[in-house]
mmCIF file of C-alpha atoms in Angstrom:
data_model
loop_
_atom_site.group_PDB
_atom_site.id
_atom_site.type_symbol
_atom_site.label_atom_id
_atom_site.label_comp_id
_atom_site.label_asym_id
_atom_site.label_seq_id
_atom_site.Cartn_x
_atom_site.Cartn_y
_atom_site.Cartn_z
ATOM 1 C CA MET A 131 -83.605 -2.565 -23.542
ATOM 2 C CA LYS A 132 -87.145 -2.045 -22.479
ATOM 3 C CA ASN A 133 -88.317 -0.935 -25.935
ATOM 4 C CA LYS A 134 -86.565 -3.840 -27.640
ATOM 5 C CA CYS A 135 -87.938 -6.431 -25.231
ATOM 6 C CA LEU A 136 -91.401 -4.856 -25.395
ATOM 7 C CA LYS A 137 -91.273 -5.088 -29.153
ATOM 8 C CA TRP A 138 -90.707 -8.810 -28.904
ATOM 9 C CA ILE A 139 -93.539 -9.148 -26.395
ATOM 10 C CA ALA A 140 -95.963 -7.117 -28.524
ATOM 11 C CA LEU A 141 -95.108 -9.187 -31.561
ATOM 12 C CA SER A 142 -95.546 -12.445 -29.675
ATOM 13 C CA LEU A 143 -98.893 -11.399 -28.161
ATOM 14 C CA ALA A 144 -100.118 -10.339 -31.581
ATOM 15 C CA ILE A 145 -99.183 -13.714 -32.982
ATOM 16 C CA GLY A 146 -101.025 -15.367 -30.081
ATOM 17 C CA ILE A 147 -104.240 -13.428 -30.791
ATOM 18 C CA PHE A 148 -104.262 -14.768 -34.336
ATOM 19 C CA GLY A 149 -103.969 -18.345 -33.168
ATOM 20 C CA VAL A 150 -100.185 -18.792 -33.412
ATOM 21 C CA ALA A 151 -98.096 -20.080 -30.481
ATOM 22 C CA VAL A 152 -97.594 -17.439 -27.784
ATOM 23 C CA PRO A 153 -94.460 -16.868 -25.671
ATOM 24 C CA GLU A 154 -93.978 -18.807 -22.479
ATOM 25 C CA VAL A 155 -94.319 -16.680 -19.331
ATOM 26 C CA LEU A 156 -92.845 -17.765 -16.023
ATOM 27 C CA HIS A 157 -93.756 -16.901 -12.456
ATOM 28 C CA ALA A 158 -91.094 -15.234 -10.348
ATOM 29 C CA GLU A 159 -92.541 -17.184 -7.450
ATOM 30 C CA GLY A 160 -92.406 -20.918 -7.380
ATOM 31 C CA ILE A 161 -89.043 -21.263 -9.168
ATOM 32 C CA GLU A 162 -87.228 -24.074 -7.375
ATOM 33 C CA ASP A 163 -83.807 -25.790 -7.562
ATOM 34 C CA ASN A 164 -82.325 -23.007 -9.732
ATOM 35 C CA THR A 165 -84.417 -24.254 -12.692
ATOM 36 C CA ILE A 166 -86.757 -22.022 -14.652
ATOM 37 C CA ALA A 167 -90.122 -23.762 -15.085
ATOM 38 C CA THR A 168 -92.169 -23.071 -18.216
ATOM 39 C CA GLN A 169 -95.855 -22.920 -18.954
ATOM 40 C CA GLU A 170 -97.769 -22.561 -22.212
ATOM 41 C CA THR A 171 -101.132 -20.785 -22.704
ATOM 42 C CA ASN A 172 -103.323 -19.190 -25.396
ATOM 43 C CA GLU A 173 -104.523 -16.584 -22.923
ATOM 44 C CA THR A 174 -103.062 -13.157 -22.334
ATOM 45 C CA THR A 175 -99.919 -14.190 -20.532
ATOM 46 C CA LYS A 176 -99.292 -11.034 -18.518
ATOM 47 C CA ASP A 177 -102.665 -11.219 -16.786
ATOM 48 C CA LEU A 178 -102.413 -14.955 -16.161
ATOM 49 C CA TYR A 179 -98.927 -15.139 -14.626
ATOM 50 C CA SER A 180 -98.098 -11.794 -13.145
ATOM 51 C CA ASN A 181 -97.650 -11.501 -9.397
ATOM 52 C CA GLN A 182 -96.149 -9.102 -6.895
ATOM 53 C CA TYR A 183 -92.641 -9.826 -8.172
ATOM 54 C CA GLY A 184 -93.143 -9.908 -11.886
ATOM 55 C CA SER A 185 -93.149 -12.401 -14.695
ATOM 56 C CA TRP A 186 -90.630 -14.353 -16.727
ATOM 57 C CA ILE A 187 -91.172 -14.110 -20.463
ATOM 58 C CA LYS A 188 -89.609 -16.501 -22.957
ATOM 59 C CA ILE A 189 -89.208 -15.332 -26.535
ATOM 60 C CA ASN A 190 -87.547 -17.511 -29.166
ATOM 61 C CA GLY A 191 -85.668 -19.446 -26.501
ATOM 62 C CA ARG A 192 -84.468 -16.370 -24.636
ATOM 63 C CA TYR A 193 -85.734 -14.975 -21.357
ATOM 64 C CA CYS A 194 -86.474 -11.545 -19.975
ATOM 65 C CA PHE A 195 -88.214 -10.520 -16.760
ATOM 66 C CA GLN A 196 -91.038 -7.979 -16.540
ATOM 67 C CA MET A 197 -91.625 -6.531 -13.108
ATOM 68 C CA ASP A 198 -95.023 -5.587 -11.660
ATOM 69 C CA ASP A 199 -94.530 -1.925 -12.502
ATOM 70 C CA GLY A 200 -94.147 -2.804 -16.155
ATOM 71 C CA THR A 201 -90.407 -2.192 -16.324
ATOM 72 C CA TYR A 202 -87.928 -4.865 -17.274
ATOM 73 C CA ALA A 203 -84.817 -6.136 -15.534
ATOM 74 C CA GLN A 204 -81.823 -4.984 -17.555
ATOM 75 C CA ASN A 205 -78.132 -4.127 -17.381
ATOM 76 C CA GLY A 206 -77.498 -5.579 -13.936
ATOM 77 C CA ILE A 207 -77.951 -8.374 -11.420
ATOM 78 C CA TYR A 208 -81.377 -8.945 -9.892
ATOM 79 C CA THR A 209 -82.525 -11.212 -7.075
ATOM 80 C CA ILE A 210 -85.710 -13.016 -8.111
ATOM 81 C CA ASN A 211 -87.334 -15.375 -5.637
ATOM 82 C CA GLY A 212 -84.052 -15.610 -3.709
ATOM 83 C CA ILE A 213 -81.961 -16.422 -6.787
ATOM 84 C CA ASP A 214 -79.583 -14.003 -8.519
ATOM 85 C CA TYR A 215 -79.825 -13.489 -12.272
ATOM 86 C CA ALA A 216 -78.079 -11.078 -14.632
ATOM 87 C CA PHE A 217 -79.658 -9.236 -17.521
ATOM 88 C CA ASP A 218 -77.829 -7.524 -20.355
ATOM 89 C CA GLN A 219 -78.447 -3.988 -21.605
ATOM 90 C CA ASP A 220 -81.271 -5.260 -23.813
ATOM 91 C CA GLY A 221 -82.950 -7.087 -20.936
ATOM 92 C CA TRP A 222 -82.094 -10.635 -21.936
ATOM 93 C CA MET A 223 -81.176 -13.078 -19.185
ATOM 94 C CA VAL A 224 -77.459 -13.837 -19.202
ATOM 95 C CA THR A 225 -75.819 -17.257 -19.168
ATOM 96 C CA GLY A 226 -72.056 -17.769 -18.936
ATOM 97 C CA TRP A 227 -69.677 -14.883 -18.238
ATOM 98 C CA TYR A 228 -70.977 -11.496 -17.159
ATOM 99 C CA LEU A 229 -69.061 -8.301 -16.295
ATOM 100 C CA GLN A 230 -70.783 -6.099 -13.720
ATOM 101 C CA THR A 231 -69.765 -2.426 -13.661
ATOM 102 C CA TRP A 232 -70.553 -0.729 -10.366
ATOM 103 C CA ASP A 233 -71.424 2.904 -9.689
ATOM 104 C CA ASP A 234 -67.859 3.675 -8.578
ATOM 105 C CA GLY A 235 -66.460 2.383 -11.864
ATOM 106 C CA THR A 236 -65.067 -0.857 -10.452
ATOM 107 C CA THR A 237 -65.972 -4.141 -12.103
ATOM 108 C CA ASP A 238 -66.518 -7.756 -11.106
ATOM 109 C CA TRP A 239 -66.864 -10.859 -13.206
ATOM 110 C CA TYR A 240 -69.652 -13.362 -12.559
ATOM 111 C CA TYR A 241 -70.717 -16.607 -14.144
ATOM 112 C CA PHE A 242 -74.296 -17.776 -14.658
ATOM 113 C CA ASN A 243 -75.520 -21.314 -15.173
ATOM 114 C CA SER A 244 -77.469 -22.401 -18.241
ATOM 115 C CA ASP A 245 -80.703 -21.767 -16.277
ATOM 116 C CA GLY A 246 -79.521 -18.223 -15.554
ATOM 117 C CA SER A 247 -78.819 -18.703 -11.871
ATOM 118 C CA MET A 248 -75.605 -17.260 -10.456
ATOM 119 C CA TYR A 249 -72.666 -19.655 -10.161
ATOM 120 C CA TYR A 250 -70.741 -20.130 -6.888
ATOM 121 C CA GLY A 251 -67.515 -21.941 -6.022
ATOM 122 C CA TRP A 252 -65.003 -23.622 -8.321
ATOM 123 C CA LEU A 253 -65.403 -23.430 -12.101
ATOM 124 C CA GLN A 254 -63.366 -25.346 -14.656
ATOM 125 C CA SER A 255 -63.343 -23.542 -18.008
ATOM 126 C CA GLY A 256 -61.096 -25.144 -20.589
ATOM 127 C CA GLU A 257 -57.729 -25.676 -18.947
ATOM 128 C CA SER A 258 -58.252 -22.886 -16.400
ATOM 129 C CA ARG A 259 -59.894 -22.873 -12.999
ATOM 130 C CA TYR A 260 -61.710 -19.986 -11.363
ATOM 131 C CA TYR A 261 -63.401 -19.429 -8.038
ATOM 132 C CA PHE A 262 -66.558 -17.431 -7.382
ATOM 133 C CA ASN A 263 -67.256 -16.141 -3.902
ATOM 134 C CA GLU A 264 -69.538 -18.622 -2.172
ATOM 135 C CA GLU A 265 -71.791 -15.884 -0.782
ATOM 136 C CA TYR A 266 -71.852 -13.094 -3.376
ATOM 137 C CA GLY A 267 -70.726 -14.917 -6.509
ATOM 138 C CA TYR A 268 -68.045 -12.506 -7.754
ATOM 139 C CA MET A 269 -64.908 -13.995 -9.266
ATOM 140 C CA TYR A 270 -61.690 -13.876 -7.249
ATOM 141 C CA ALA A 271 -59.050 -11.937 -9.193
ATOM 142 C CA ASP A 272 -55.543 -10.716 -8.329
ATOM 143 C CA VAL A 273 -55.942 -12.007 -4.803
ATOM 144 C CA PHE A 274 -54.752 -14.648 -2.355
ATOM 145 C CA LYS A 275 -57.487 -16.619 -0.633
ATOM 146 C CA TYR A 276 -57.921 -19.460 1.834
ATOM 147 C CA ILE A 277 -60.576 -21.846 0.512
ATOM 148 C CA GLY A 278 -61.402 -24.956 2.471
ATOM 149 C CA ASP A 279 -58.149 -26.540 3.628
ATOM 150 C CA GLY A 280 -55.985 -24.820 1.015
ATOM 151 C CA ALA A 281 -54.486 -21.447 0.150
ATOM 152 C CA TYR A 282 -54.843 -20.274 -3.440
ATOM 153 C CA GLN A 283 -53.570 -17.437 -5.615
ATOM 154 C CA PHE A 284 -55.598 -15.968 -8.477
ATOM 155 C CA ARG A 285 -54.215 -13.851 -11.318
ATOM 156 C CA ALA A 286 -55.713 -10.552 -12.451
ATOM 157 C CA ASP A 287 -57.763 -12.439 -15.043
ATOM 158 C CA GLY A 288 -59.110 -14.744 -12.332
ATOM 159 C CA THR A 289 -57.257 -17.873 -13.391
ATOM 160 C CA MET A 290 -55.999 -20.011 -10.529
ATOM 161 C CA VAL A 291 -52.212 -20.111 -10.217
ATOM 162 C CA THR A 292 -50.284 -23.368 -10.444
ATOM 163 C CA GLY A 293 -46.503 -23.624 -10.273
ATOM 164 C CA TRP A 294 -44.256 -20.679 -9.389
ATOM 165 C CA TYR A 295 -45.726 -17.300 -8.498
ATOM 166 C CA LEU A 296 -43.820 -14.089 -7.704
ATOM 167 C CA GLU A 297 -45.523 -11.721 -5.249
ATOM 168 C CA THR A 298 -44.387 -8.092 -5.294
ATOM 169 C CA TRP A 299 -45.139 -6.225 -2.076
ATOM 170 C CA ASN A 300 -45.891 -2.540 -1.572
ATOM 171 C CA ASP A 301 -42.331 -1.817 -0.456
ATOM 172 C CA GLY A 302 -40.928 -3.316 -3.653
ATOM 173 C CA THR A 303 -39.684 -6.533 -2.078
ATOM 174 C CA THR A 304 -40.672 -9.847 -3.602
ATOM 175 C CA ASP A 305 -41.344 -13.403 -2.499
ATOM 176 C CA TRP A 306 -41.690 -16.589 -4.496
ATOM 177 C CA TYR A 307 -44.464 -19.082 -3.824
ATOM 178 C CA TYR A 308 -45.359 -22.424 -5.355
ATOM 179 C CA HIS A 309 -48.817 -23.845 -5.981
ATOM 180 C CA ASP A 310 -49.347 -27.519 -6.679
ATOM 181 C CA ALA A 311 -51.308 -28.856 -9.654
ATOM 182 C CA ASP A 312 -54.537 -28.560 -7.641
ATOM 183 C CA GLY A 313 -53.768 -24.899 -6.919
ATOM 184 C CA LYS A 314 -53.022 -25.315 -3.245
ATOM 185 C CA MET A 315 -50.035 -23.412 -1.902
ATOM 186 C CA HIS A 316 -47.055 -25.663 -1.236
ATOM 187 C CA TYR A 317 -45.429 -25.757 2.191
ATOM 188 C CA GLY A 318 -42.165 -27.391 3.256
ATOM 189 C CA TRP A 319 -39.796 -29.292 0.987
ATOM 190 C CA LEU A 320 -40.352 -28.974 -2.765
ATOM 191 C CA GLN A 321 -38.565 -30.870 -5.510
ATOM 192 C CA ASP A 322 -38.790 -29.190 -8.902
ATOM 193 C CA GLY A 323 -36.928 -31.276 -11.447
ATOM 194 C CA ASN A 324 -33.630 -32.250 -9.830
ATOM 195 C CA THR A 325 -33.568 -29.202 -7.562
ATOM 196 C CA TRP A 326 -34.815 -28.874 -3.993
ATOM 197 C CA TYR A 327 -36.390 -25.823 -2.379
ATOM 198 C CA TYR A 328 -37.946 -25.175 1.001
ATOM 199 C CA MET A 329 -41.160 -23.198 1.323
ATOM 200 C CA HIS A 330 -41.940 -21.621 4.692
ATOM 201 C CA PRO A 331 -43.987 -24.191 6.657
ATOM 202 C CA ASP A 332 -46.568 -21.632 7.825
ATOM 203 C CA GLU A 333 -46.639 -18.874 5.191
ATOM 204 C CA GLY A 334 -45.418 -20.644 2.070
ATOM 205 C CA TRP A 335 -42.776 -18.161 0.839
ATOM 206 C CA MET A 336 -39.554 -19.611 -0.517
ATOM 207 C CA ILE A 337 -36.532 -19.640 1.817
ATOM 208 C CA THR A 338 -33.509 -17.895 0.277
ATOM 209 C CA ASN A 339 -29.936 -16.950 1.181
ATOM 210 C CA THR A 340 -29.905 -18.379 4.679
ATOM 211 C CA GLU A 341 -29.197 -21.396 6.839
ATOM 212 C CA LEU A 342 -32.217 -23.027 8.444
ATOM 213 C CA PHE A 343 -32.746 -25.723 11.058
ATOM 214 C CA ILE A 344 -35.262 -28.209 9.617
ATOM 215 C CA ASP A 345 -36.236 -31.521 11.214
ATOM 216 C CA ASP A 346 -33.185 -31.607 13.503
ATOM 217 C CA ASN A 347 -30.725 -30.765 10.722
ATOM 218 C CA TYR A 348 -29.177 -27.632 9.266
ATOM 219 C CA TYR A 349 -29.637 -26.748 5.591
ATOM 220 C CA ARG A 350 -28.433 -23.790 3.542
ATOM 221 C CA PHE A 351 -30.218 -22.131 0.636
ATOM 222 C CA ASN A 352 -28.852 -20.004 -2.218
ATOM 223 C CA MET A 353 -30.123 -16.594 -3.318
ATOM 224 C CA ASP A 354 -32.363 -18.279 -5.886
ATOM 225 C CA GLY A 355 -33.798 -20.597 -3.227
ATOM 226 C CA THR A 356 -32.060 -23.743 -4.417
ATOM 227 C CA MET A 357 -30.791 -25.998 -1.660
ATOM 228 C CA PHE A 358 -27.045 -25.584 -1.176
ATOM 229 C CA THR A 359 -24.647 -28.528 -1.431
ATOM 230 C CA GLY A 360 -20.865 -28.674 -1.198
ATOM 231 C CA TRP A 361 -18.315 -26.433 0.498
ATOM 232 C CA TYR A 362 -19.322 -23.210 2.241
ATOM 233 C CA GLN A 363 -16.922 -20.778 3.912
ATOM 234 C CA ASP A 364 -17.814 -18.003 6.332
ATOM 235 C CA GLY A 365 -14.708 -16.140 7.434
ATOM 236 C CA ASP A 366 -12.241 -18.697 8.776
ATOM 237 C CA GLU A 367 -14.939 -21.309 9.275
ATOM 238 C CA LYS A 368 -15.533 -23.882 6.575
ATOM 239 C CA CYS A 369 -18.543 -26.174 6.339
ATOM 240 C CA TYR A 370 -19.782 -28.885 4.018
ATOM 241 C CA TYR A 371 -23.334 -29.682 2.950
ATOM 242 C CA SER A 372 -23.830 -33.188 1.624
ATOM 243 C CA GLY A 373 -25.671 -34.153 -1.541
ATOM 244 C CA ASN A 374 -28.965 -34.325 0.370
ATOM 245 C CA GLY A 375 -28.353 -30.845 1.764
ATOM 246 C CA LEU A 376 -27.496 -31.876 5.321
ATOM 247 C CA LEU A 377 -24.810 -29.927 7.150
ATOM 248 C CA VAL A 378 -22.084 -32.459 7.905
ATOM 249 C CA GLU A 379 -21.300 -32.741 11.617
ATOM 250 C CA GLN A 380 -19.059 -35.803 11.637
ATOM 251 C CA TRP A 381 -16.507 -37.660 9.532
ATOM 252 C CA LEU A 382 -16.645 -37.112 5.775
ATOM 253 C CA GLU A 383 -14.718 -38.926 3.052
ATOM 254 C CA LEU A 384 -14.380 -36.846 -0.086
ATOM 255 C CA ASP A 385 -12.202 -37.600 -3.122
ATOM 256 C CA GLY A 386 -10.061 -40.019 -1.151
ATOM 257 C CA SER A 387 -9.466 -37.691 1.809
ATOM 258 C CA TRP A 388 -11.055 -37.642 5.243
ATOM 259 C CA TYR A 389 -12.385 -34.530 6.983
ATOM 260 C CA PHE A 390 -14.057 -33.953 10.323
ATOM 261 C CA PHE A 391 -16.724 -31.407 11.243
ATOM 262 C CA ASP A 392 -17.766 -30.596 14.802
ATOM 263 C CA GLY A 393 -21.295 -30.336 16.188
ATOM 264 C CA ASN A 394 -21.651 -26.866 14.652
ATOM 265 C CA GLY A 395 -20.545 -28.098 11.249
ATOM 266 C CA HIS A 396 -17.122 -26.396 11.454
ATOM 267 C CA MET A 397 -14.277 -28.223 9.782
ATOM 268 C CA TYR A 398 -11.179 -29.114 11.778
ATOM 269 C CA PHE A 399 -8.004 -27.821 10.112
ATOM 270 C CA GLY A 400 -4.377 -26.876 10.801
ATOM 271 C CA ALA A 401 -4.122 -28.570 14.216
ATOM 272 C CA THR A 402 -4.351 -31.752 16.227
ATOM 273 C CA TYR A 403 -7.744 -32.526 17.759
ATOM 274 C CA ARG A 404 -9.120 -35.096 20.134
ATOM 275 C CA ILE A 405 -12.044 -36.999 18.630
ATOM 276 C CA GLY A 406 -13.465 -39.543 20.990
ATOM 277 C CA ASP A 407 -10.535 -41.222 22.730
ATOM 278 C CA ASP A 408 -7.999 -40.573 19.989
ATOM 279 C CA MET A 409 -5.945 -37.726 18.573
ATOM 280 C CA TYR A 410 -6.015 -36.742 14.887
ATOM 281 C CA HIS A 411 -4.190 -34.114 12.904
ATOM 282 C CA PHE A 412 -5.678 -32.157 10.004
ATOM 283 C CA ASP A 413 -3.673 -30.051 7.591
ATOM 284 C CA LYS A 414 -4.475 -26.463 6.578
ATOM 285 C CA ASP A 415 -7.010 -27.723 4.030
ATOM 286 C CA GLY A 416 -8.750 -29.898 6.590
ATOM 287 C CA LYS A 417 -7.478 -33.213 5.255
ATOM 288 C CA MET A 418 -6.729 -35.858 7.868
ATOM 289 C CA VAL A 419 -3.011 -36.610 8.093
ATOM 290 C CA THR A 420 -1.621 -40.139 7.973
ATOM 291 C CA GLY A 421 2.008 -41.150 8.301
ATOM 292 C CA TRP A 422 4.757 -38.737 9.310
ATOM 293 C CA TYR A 423 3.985 -35.201 10.430
ATOM 294 C CA SER A 424 6.512 -32.593 11.519
ATOM 295 C CA HIS A 425 5.860 -29.459 13.470
ATOM 296 C CA VAL A 426 8.379 -26.619 13.138
ATOM 297 C CA TRP A 427 8.517 -24.241 16.059
ATOM 298 C CA THR A 428 9.392 -20.562 15.939
ATOM 299 C CA ASP A 429 12.968 -21.315 16.997
ATOM 300 C CA ASP A 430 13.221 -23.697 14.028
ATOM 301 C CA ASP A 431 13.205 -26.771 16.235
ATOM 302 C CA THR A 432 11.257 -29.597 14.671
ATOM 303 C CA ASP A 433 9.159 -32.262 16.347
ATOM 304 C CA TRP A 434 8.004 -35.408 14.583
ATOM 305 C CA TYR A 435 4.780 -37.308 15.076
ATOM 306 C CA TYR A 436 3.225 -40.318 13.406
ATOM 307 C CA PHE A 437 -0.389 -41.000 12.534
ATOM 308 C CA ASP A 438 -1.566 -44.479 11.623
ATOM 309 C CA SER A 439 -3.453 -45.318 8.434
ATOM 310 C CA ASP A 440 -6.761 -44.692 10.232
ATOM 311 C CA GLY A 441 -5.530 -41.221 11.232
ATOM 312 C CA LYS A 442 -5.057 -41.980 14.921
ATOM 313 C CA GLN A 443 -1.927 -40.540 16.482
ATOM 314 C CA HIS A 444 0.627 -43.195 17.347
ATOM 315 C CA PHE A 445 2.003 -43.550 20.887
ATOM 316 C CA GLY A 446 4.722 -45.919 22.056
ATOM 317 C CA TRP A 447 6.789 -48.269 19.911
ATOM 318 C CA LEU A 448 6.458 -48.220 16.134
ATOM 319 C CA GLN A 449 8.165 -50.476 13.600
ATOM 320 C CA LEU A 450 8.495 -49.220 10.053
ATOM 321 C CA ASP A 451 10.289 -51.598 7.700
ATOM 322 C CA SER A 452 13.296 -52.739 9.724
ATOM 323 C CA SER A 453 13.529 -49.690 11.951
ATOM 324 C CA TRP A 454 12.009 -49.012 15.352
ATOM 325 C CA TYR A 455 10.832 -45.651 16.707
ATOM 326 C CA TYR A 456 9.380 -44.543 19.963
ATOM 327 C CA PHE A 457 6.728 -41.865 20.604
ATOM 328 C CA ASP A 458 6.177 -40.683 24.148
ATOM 329 C CA LEU A 459 2.899 -41.710 25.740
ATOM 330 C CA GLU A 460 1.662 -38.227 26.633
ATOM 331 C CA GLU A 461 2.162 -36.065 23.544
ATOM 332 C CA GLY A 462 3.189 -38.604 20.914
ATOM 333 C CA LEU A 463 6.505 -36.826 20.334
ATOM 334 C CA MET A 464 9.110 -38.988 18.601
ATOM 335 C CA ALA A 465 12.261 -39.700 20.637
ATOM 336 C CA SER A 466 15.338 -38.530 18.722
ATOM 337 C CA ASP A 467 19.030 -37.912 19.430
ATOM 338 C CA CYS A 468 18.566 -38.991 23.009
ATOM 339 C CA GLU A 469 18.774 -41.820 25.470
ATOM 340 C CA PHE A 470 15.454 -42.811 26.954
ATOM 341 C CA GLU A 471 14.301 -45.139 29.700
ATOM 342 C CA ILE A 472 11.327 -47.233 28.654
ATOM 343 C CA ASP A 473 9.779 -49.828 30.936
ATOM 344 C CA GLY A 474 12.927 -49.893 33.067
ATOM 345 C CA ASN A 475 15.304 -50.284 30.129
ATOM 346 C CA GLN A 476 17.624 -47.764 28.484
ATOM 347 C CA TYR A 477 17.286 -47.099 24.765
ATOM 348 C CA LYS A 478 19.191 -44.790 22.506
ATOM 349 C CA PHE A 479 17.762 -43.101 19.415
ATOM 350 C CA ASN A 480 19.513 -41.527 16.458
ATOM 351 C CA GLU A 481 18.825 -37.993 15.270
ATOM 352 C CA ASP A 482 16.332 -39.364 12.710
ATOM 353 C CA GLY A 483 14.503 -41.209 15.515
ATOM 354 C CA THR A 484 15.604 -44.725 14.622
ATOM 355 C CA MET A 485 16.460 -46.906 17.591
ATOM 356 C CA VAL A 486 20.184 -47.655 17.951
ATOM 357 C CA THR A 487 21.315 -51.261 18.015
ATOM 358 C CA GLY A 488 24.816 -52.696 18.300
ATOM 359 C CA TRP A 489 27.964 -51.001 19.500
ATOM 360 C CA ILE A 490 27.956 -47.376 20.435
ATOM 361 C CA ARG A 491 31.166 -45.391 20.645
ATOM 362 C CA GLU A 492 31.089 -42.881 23.437
ATOM 363 C CA ARG A 493 33.299 -39.832 23.121
ATOM 364 C CA ASP A 494 35.133 -38.541 26.159
ATOM 365 C CA GLU A 495 34.132 -35.079 27.205
#
C-alpha cells in the first residue's frame, strides 16, 4: 500500500510545484461531527498540515492517512481523533462494507459511512436489516441479541431474521421461534394464516405437544405447535377443545347431540350423573340420553328410566300419549308389574309400566 499511496502523493506534489492543483491534506486533529474537513493550498502540504497524529491526504477524490512517522494507515481499522476508520490493503479509506481479519483468523464485518467513519446501530441495506455493535461497531452475525426493548436473531450473514426461525442446540434438540416484521421476537399468542400458535411468554420458544394453562383456560398444542381443536382422548378420559382452542368444561352441543365435561374437561359417559340439581344420563359415547333408558343388571333384570327432552331424569307421574307411568321419587325407577301406594292411593302397573285402569281380575292363590 505504502508505495502505491506514496506514488500518488509524489505525483500530486510534483504537479503542485509546476503550478497545477495540489492534493487536499486534512488534519487528524480538529475533525468534528464525523465529517472530514478539507483545505486547499499551493504550499508543501505535508509541512503545513502535519501534526502529532498525522495527516489526511486526498487524491482524486480518495483519502489516505499518513502518520507522523511517515507510514500510512492500511489494511485495518485505525482510531483517528477518537473516530474509527478502515483502510484497505492499498491504504485507501474505506466506505461501505469492510471485512476485518484478526490475528487469530476470525473475521468481523463492519460498515463505514460515506465520510469514512465507522457505522453503529441499525442499518437498512436493500430489503435486509443489520445491526452493528453500538460500542465496537462489528456486525452481529449468527447470534441472538437483546437490543432496546426487543430480542432479535441474526443469521450467519448478519441479516436480521423475520418470520419463523429454527434454533438447533448443542445437544441436537431444536426450538422454533417467530420474529415479527420489525425483527422483534414474538411472545404469547401468534396467528399465522388461519392457524394459532403459542410462543413462550418469557423465552419465546414455540409450545408443542402439551397442554398449557393460559389466561385461566386450558389449551392443547400439537407436535408442530398448532393449537389443537376437537376431540382428544387420554386413556379412558375424553376431552374436547372448541374452535377457539378452549378446553370445554361445561355443556357442549355438537352435531345435534349434547355432551357434558367436568371442571377438569373430562367427558361424562356411560353413567348417570348429577349436574346441578338434576340427574342426567350419558351413553358410552358421551351423548346425553333423552326418552326411555333401560339398565340391564347382571342377573338380567331390567330397570327402566325416563329422561325428558332437556335430558333431566323424570321423577313421579309421566303421561305419554294416552298412557300413564310412575317413576319413584328417589331413584327414578319406573314402577312395573306391581301395586304401589302413591299419595295415599293404591295404583297398579302392568309389566310394561303402564298404569292399570278399569276392572282387574284377581286370581285365587
